[in-house]
CSV table of C-alpha atoms in Angstrom, one decimal:
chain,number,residue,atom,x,y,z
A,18,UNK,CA,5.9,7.4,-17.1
A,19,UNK,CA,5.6,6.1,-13.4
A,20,UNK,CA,2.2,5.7,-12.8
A,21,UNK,CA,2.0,6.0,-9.0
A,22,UNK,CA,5.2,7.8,-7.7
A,23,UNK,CA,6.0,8.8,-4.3
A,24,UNK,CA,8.6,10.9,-2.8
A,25,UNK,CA,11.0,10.6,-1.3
A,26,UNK,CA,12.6,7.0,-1.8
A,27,UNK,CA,14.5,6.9,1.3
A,28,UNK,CA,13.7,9.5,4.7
A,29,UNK,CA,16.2,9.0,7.3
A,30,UNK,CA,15.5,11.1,10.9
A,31,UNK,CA,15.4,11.3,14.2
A,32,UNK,CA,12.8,10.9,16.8
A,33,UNK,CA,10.8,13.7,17.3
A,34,UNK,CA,11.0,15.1,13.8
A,35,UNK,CA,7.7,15.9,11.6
A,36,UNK,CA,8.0,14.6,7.5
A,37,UNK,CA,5.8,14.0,4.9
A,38,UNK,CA,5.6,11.8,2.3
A,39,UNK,CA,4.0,12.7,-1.0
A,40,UNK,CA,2.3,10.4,-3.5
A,41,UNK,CA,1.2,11.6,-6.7
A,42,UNK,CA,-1.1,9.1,-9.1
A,43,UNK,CA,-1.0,9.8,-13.5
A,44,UNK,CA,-3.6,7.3,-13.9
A,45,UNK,CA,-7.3,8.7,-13.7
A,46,UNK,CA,-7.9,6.7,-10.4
A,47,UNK,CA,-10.2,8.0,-8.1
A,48,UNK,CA,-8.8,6.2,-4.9
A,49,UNK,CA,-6.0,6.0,-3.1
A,50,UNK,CA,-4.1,4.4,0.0
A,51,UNK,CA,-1.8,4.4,2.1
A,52,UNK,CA,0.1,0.9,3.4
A,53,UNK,CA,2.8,0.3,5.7
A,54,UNK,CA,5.1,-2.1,5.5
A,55,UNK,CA,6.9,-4.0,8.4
A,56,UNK,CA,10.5,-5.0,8.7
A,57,UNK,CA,8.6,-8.7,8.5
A,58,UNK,CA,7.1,-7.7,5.0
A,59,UNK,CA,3.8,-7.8,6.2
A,60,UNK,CA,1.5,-5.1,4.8
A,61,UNK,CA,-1.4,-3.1,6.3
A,62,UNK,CA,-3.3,-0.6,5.9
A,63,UNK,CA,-3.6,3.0,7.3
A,64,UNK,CA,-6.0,5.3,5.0
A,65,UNK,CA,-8.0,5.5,1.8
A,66,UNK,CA,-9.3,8.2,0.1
A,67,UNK,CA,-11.9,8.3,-2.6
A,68,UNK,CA,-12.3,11.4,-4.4
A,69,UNK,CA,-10.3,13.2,-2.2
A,70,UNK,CA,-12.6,12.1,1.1
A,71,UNK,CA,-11.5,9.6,3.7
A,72,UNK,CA,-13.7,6.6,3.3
A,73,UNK,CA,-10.7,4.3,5.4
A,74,UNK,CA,-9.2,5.2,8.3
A,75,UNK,CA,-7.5,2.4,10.4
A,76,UNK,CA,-6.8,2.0,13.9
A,77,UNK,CA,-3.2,4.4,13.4
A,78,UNK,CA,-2.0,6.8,16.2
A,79,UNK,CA,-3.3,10.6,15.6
A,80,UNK,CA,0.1,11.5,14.9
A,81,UNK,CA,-0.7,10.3,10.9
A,82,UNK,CA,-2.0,12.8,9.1
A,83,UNK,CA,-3.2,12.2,5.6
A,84,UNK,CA,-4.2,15.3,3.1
A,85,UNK,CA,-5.6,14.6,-0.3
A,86,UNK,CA,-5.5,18.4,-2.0
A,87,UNK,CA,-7.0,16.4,-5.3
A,88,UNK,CA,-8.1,13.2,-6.2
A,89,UNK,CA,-4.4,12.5,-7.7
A,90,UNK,CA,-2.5,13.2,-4.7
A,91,UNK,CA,-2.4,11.5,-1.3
A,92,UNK,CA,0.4,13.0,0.8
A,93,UNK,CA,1.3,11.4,4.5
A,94,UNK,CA,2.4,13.7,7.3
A,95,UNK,CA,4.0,12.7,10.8
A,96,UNK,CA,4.2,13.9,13.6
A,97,UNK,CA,6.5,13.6,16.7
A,98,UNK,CA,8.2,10.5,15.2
A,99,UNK,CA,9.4,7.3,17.1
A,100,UNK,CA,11.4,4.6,16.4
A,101,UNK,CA,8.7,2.0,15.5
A,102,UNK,CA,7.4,4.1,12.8
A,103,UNK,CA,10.3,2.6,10.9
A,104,UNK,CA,8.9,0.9,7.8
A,105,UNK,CA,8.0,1.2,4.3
A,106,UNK,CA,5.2,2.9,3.4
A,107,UNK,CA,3.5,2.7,0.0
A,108,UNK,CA,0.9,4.8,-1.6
A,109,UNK,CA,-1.5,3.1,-4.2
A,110,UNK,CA,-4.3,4.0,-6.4
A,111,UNK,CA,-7.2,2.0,-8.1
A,112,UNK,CA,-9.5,3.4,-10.7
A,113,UNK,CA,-12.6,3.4,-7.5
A,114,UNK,CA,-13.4,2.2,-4.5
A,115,UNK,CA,-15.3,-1.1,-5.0
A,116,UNK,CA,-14.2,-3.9,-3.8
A,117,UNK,CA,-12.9,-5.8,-6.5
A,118,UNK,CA,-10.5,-3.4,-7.9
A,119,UNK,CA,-7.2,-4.0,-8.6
A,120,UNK,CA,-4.6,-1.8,-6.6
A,121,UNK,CA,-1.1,-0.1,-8.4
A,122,UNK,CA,1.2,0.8,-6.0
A,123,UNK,CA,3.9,2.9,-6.1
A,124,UNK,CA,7.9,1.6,-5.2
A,125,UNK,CA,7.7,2.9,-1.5
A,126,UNK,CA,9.4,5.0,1.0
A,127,UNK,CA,12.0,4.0,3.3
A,128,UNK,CA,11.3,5.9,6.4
A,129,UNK,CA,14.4,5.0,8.8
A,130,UNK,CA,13.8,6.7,12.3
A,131,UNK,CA,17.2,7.0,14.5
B,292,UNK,CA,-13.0,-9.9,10.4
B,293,UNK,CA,-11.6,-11.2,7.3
B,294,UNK,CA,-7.9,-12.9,7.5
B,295,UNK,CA,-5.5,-14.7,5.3
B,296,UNK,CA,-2.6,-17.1,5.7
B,297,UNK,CA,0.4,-18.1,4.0
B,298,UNK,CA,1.5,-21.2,5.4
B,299,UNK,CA,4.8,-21.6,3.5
B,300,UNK,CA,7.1,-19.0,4.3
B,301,UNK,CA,9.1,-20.0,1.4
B,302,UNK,CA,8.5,-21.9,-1.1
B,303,UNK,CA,12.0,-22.9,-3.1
B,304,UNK,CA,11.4,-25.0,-6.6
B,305,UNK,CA,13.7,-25.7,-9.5
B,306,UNK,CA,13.1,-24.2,-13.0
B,307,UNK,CA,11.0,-25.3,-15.3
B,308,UNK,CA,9.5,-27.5,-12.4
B,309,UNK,CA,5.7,-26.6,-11.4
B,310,UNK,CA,5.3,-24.3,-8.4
B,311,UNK,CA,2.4,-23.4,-6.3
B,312,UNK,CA,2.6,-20.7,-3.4
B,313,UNK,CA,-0.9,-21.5,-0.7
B,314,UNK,CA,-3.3,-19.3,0.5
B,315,UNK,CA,-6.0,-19.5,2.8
B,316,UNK,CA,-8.5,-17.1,4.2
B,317,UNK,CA,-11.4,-16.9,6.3
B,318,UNK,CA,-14.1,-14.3,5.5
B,319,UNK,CA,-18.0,-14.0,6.4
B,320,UNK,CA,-19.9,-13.6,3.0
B,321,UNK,CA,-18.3,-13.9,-0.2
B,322,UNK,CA,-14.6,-12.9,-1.4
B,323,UNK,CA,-12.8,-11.3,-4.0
B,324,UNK,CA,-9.0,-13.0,-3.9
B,325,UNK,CA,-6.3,-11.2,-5.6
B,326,UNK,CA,-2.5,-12.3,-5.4
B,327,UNK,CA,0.5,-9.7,-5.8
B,328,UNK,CA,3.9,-10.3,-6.2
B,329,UNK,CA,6.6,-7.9,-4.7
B,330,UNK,CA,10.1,-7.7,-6.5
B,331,UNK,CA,13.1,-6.1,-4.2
B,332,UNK,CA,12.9,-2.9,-3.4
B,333,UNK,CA,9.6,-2.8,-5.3
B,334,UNK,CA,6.0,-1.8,-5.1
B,335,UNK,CA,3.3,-4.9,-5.2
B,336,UNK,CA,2.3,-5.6,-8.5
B,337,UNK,CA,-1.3,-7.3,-9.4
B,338,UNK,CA,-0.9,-10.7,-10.7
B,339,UNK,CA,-4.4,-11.9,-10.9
B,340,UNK,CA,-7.9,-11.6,-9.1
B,341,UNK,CA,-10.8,-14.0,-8.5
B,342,UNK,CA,-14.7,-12.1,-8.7
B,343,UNK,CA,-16.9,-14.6,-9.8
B,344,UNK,CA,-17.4,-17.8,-12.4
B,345,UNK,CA,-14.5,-20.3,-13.4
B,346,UNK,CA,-12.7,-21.8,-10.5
B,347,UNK,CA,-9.6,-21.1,-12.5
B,348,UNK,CA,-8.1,-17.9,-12.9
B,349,UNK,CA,-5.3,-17.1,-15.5
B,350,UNK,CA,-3.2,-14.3,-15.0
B,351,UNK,CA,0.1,-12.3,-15.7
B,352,UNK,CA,3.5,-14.2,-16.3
B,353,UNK,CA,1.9,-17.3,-16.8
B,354,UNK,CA,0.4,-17.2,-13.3
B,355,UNK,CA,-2.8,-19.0,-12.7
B,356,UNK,CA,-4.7,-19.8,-9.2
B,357,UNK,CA,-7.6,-21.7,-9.0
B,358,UNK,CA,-10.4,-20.9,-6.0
B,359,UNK,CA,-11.9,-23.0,-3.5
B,360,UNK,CA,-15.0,-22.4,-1.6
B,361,UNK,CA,-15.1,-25.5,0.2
B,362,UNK,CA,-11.4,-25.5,1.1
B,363,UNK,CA,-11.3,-21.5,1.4
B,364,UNK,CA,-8.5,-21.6,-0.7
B,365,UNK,CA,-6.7,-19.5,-3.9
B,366,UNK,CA,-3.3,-21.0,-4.2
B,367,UNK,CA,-1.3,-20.0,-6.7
B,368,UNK,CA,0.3,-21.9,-9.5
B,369,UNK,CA,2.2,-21.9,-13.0
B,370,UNK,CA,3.0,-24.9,-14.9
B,371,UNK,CA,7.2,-24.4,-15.3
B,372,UNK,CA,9.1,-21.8,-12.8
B,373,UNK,CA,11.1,-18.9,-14.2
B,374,UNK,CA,14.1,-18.5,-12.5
B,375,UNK,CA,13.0,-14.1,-12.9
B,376,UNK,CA,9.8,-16.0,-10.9
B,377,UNK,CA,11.6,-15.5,-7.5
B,378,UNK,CA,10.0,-12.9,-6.0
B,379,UNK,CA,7.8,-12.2,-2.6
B,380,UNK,CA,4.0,-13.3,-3.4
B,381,UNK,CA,1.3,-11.6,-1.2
B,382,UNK,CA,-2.4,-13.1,-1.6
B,383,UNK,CA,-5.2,-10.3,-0.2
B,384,UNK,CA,-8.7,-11.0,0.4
B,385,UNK,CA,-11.4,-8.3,0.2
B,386,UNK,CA,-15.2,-8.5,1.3
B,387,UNK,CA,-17.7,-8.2,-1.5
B,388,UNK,CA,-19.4,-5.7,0.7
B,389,UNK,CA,-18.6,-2.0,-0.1
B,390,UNK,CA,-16.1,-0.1,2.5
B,391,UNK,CA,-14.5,-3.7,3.7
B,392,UNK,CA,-10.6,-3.5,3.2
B,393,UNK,CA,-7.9,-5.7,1.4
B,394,UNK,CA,-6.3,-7.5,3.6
B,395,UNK,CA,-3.0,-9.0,3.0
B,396,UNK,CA,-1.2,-12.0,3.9
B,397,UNK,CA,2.1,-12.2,5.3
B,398,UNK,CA,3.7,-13.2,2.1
B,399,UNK,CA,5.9,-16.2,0.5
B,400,UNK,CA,8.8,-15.8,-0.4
B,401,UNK,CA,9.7,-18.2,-3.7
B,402,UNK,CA,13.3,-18.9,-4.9
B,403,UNK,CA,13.8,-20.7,-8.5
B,404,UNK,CA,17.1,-22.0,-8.6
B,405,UNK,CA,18.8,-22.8,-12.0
């Protein structure tokens, strides 16, 4: 049983388009986040939830949308898409929001905008 | 605002040699370290964590990494390299304070060669 899976694995589109990613956690955990991933491997952050409330919201352009309808789901929309939103983009969970936590991630999305 | 570095951009080693992978960081206050390791076209994966007490932290795989206040260092190590060791290895630091983020560096990439 995948323990933090998100859909889809690959999302290939043009500029312009809206898509959503969806992220869906089978292990209890009250948080969850939302990294992105550079063509350079470096990874940063864009949102965390606790308890389905945003409790991290970094400096990403209003065009990011997360929705949390329950504390096991973290779904990211876009809007208006551009090229440098190319990345991949992985949802994790850890059991709460404190700082030492551990983080499970899932296998990430591929989002390829032409 | 916390950071951490990765000097080595790869690190290549021999099996069953020793291997250690650097980190450095620069945080006010105190730090919880973690290090992950990414395998291709994989999610991060928790290898250890430093909180508090021994300098010397054991963790999956064999991994250990052992913390340095004075240096401001958590470099990674194991004793003998695994050839199924090659992997990317992200070390993160996180702010004791509640709210802070992890932060990530930009990753070493290790090759174990037969």
């Amino acid at each position: 049983d995948t323990a933090v899976s998100q859909t889809p694995k690959y999302l290939v589109t043009q500029m312009g388009n809206d898509k959503s990613i969806k992220c869906e956690q089978n292990l209890g955990h009250d948080t969850m986040y939302w990294y992105k991933q550079d063509s350079k491997k470096f990874l940063k952050i864009m949102f965390s939830y606790n308890n389905k409330e945003l409790i991290i919201n970094e400096t990403v352009p209003n065009r990011f949308s997360p929705k949390s309808p329950d504390k096991a789901h973290l779904n990211l929309h876009i809007n208006s898409l551009e090229l440098g939103d190319s990345a991949v983009y992985f949802c994790a969970s850890s059991q709460g929001p404190q700082p030492n936590e551990k983080l499970f991630f899932g296998s990430g999305t591929q989002l390829s905008v032409l | 605002a916390q950071s951490v570095a990765q000097p080595e951009d790869q690190v290549n080693v021999a099996e069953g040699n020793p291997l250690t992978v650097k980190c450095t960081y620069s945080v006010s206050g105190n730090p919880y370290l973690f290090w992950y390791v990414q395998y291709p076209n994989r999610g991060l994966q928790f290898l250890l964590k430093y909180i508090t007490g021994d300098n010397l932290v054991k963790g999956s795989y064999g991994f250990e990494a052992e913390f340095n206040k004075s240096q401001t260092s958590f470099h990674l190590k194991k004793p003998s390299a695994l050839v199924s060791d090659s992997a990317l290895y992200f070390c993160a630091v996180r702010p004791m304070e509640y709210g802070n983020k992890l932060v990530f560096g930009a990753g070493t990439i290790l090759r174990v060669k037969s």
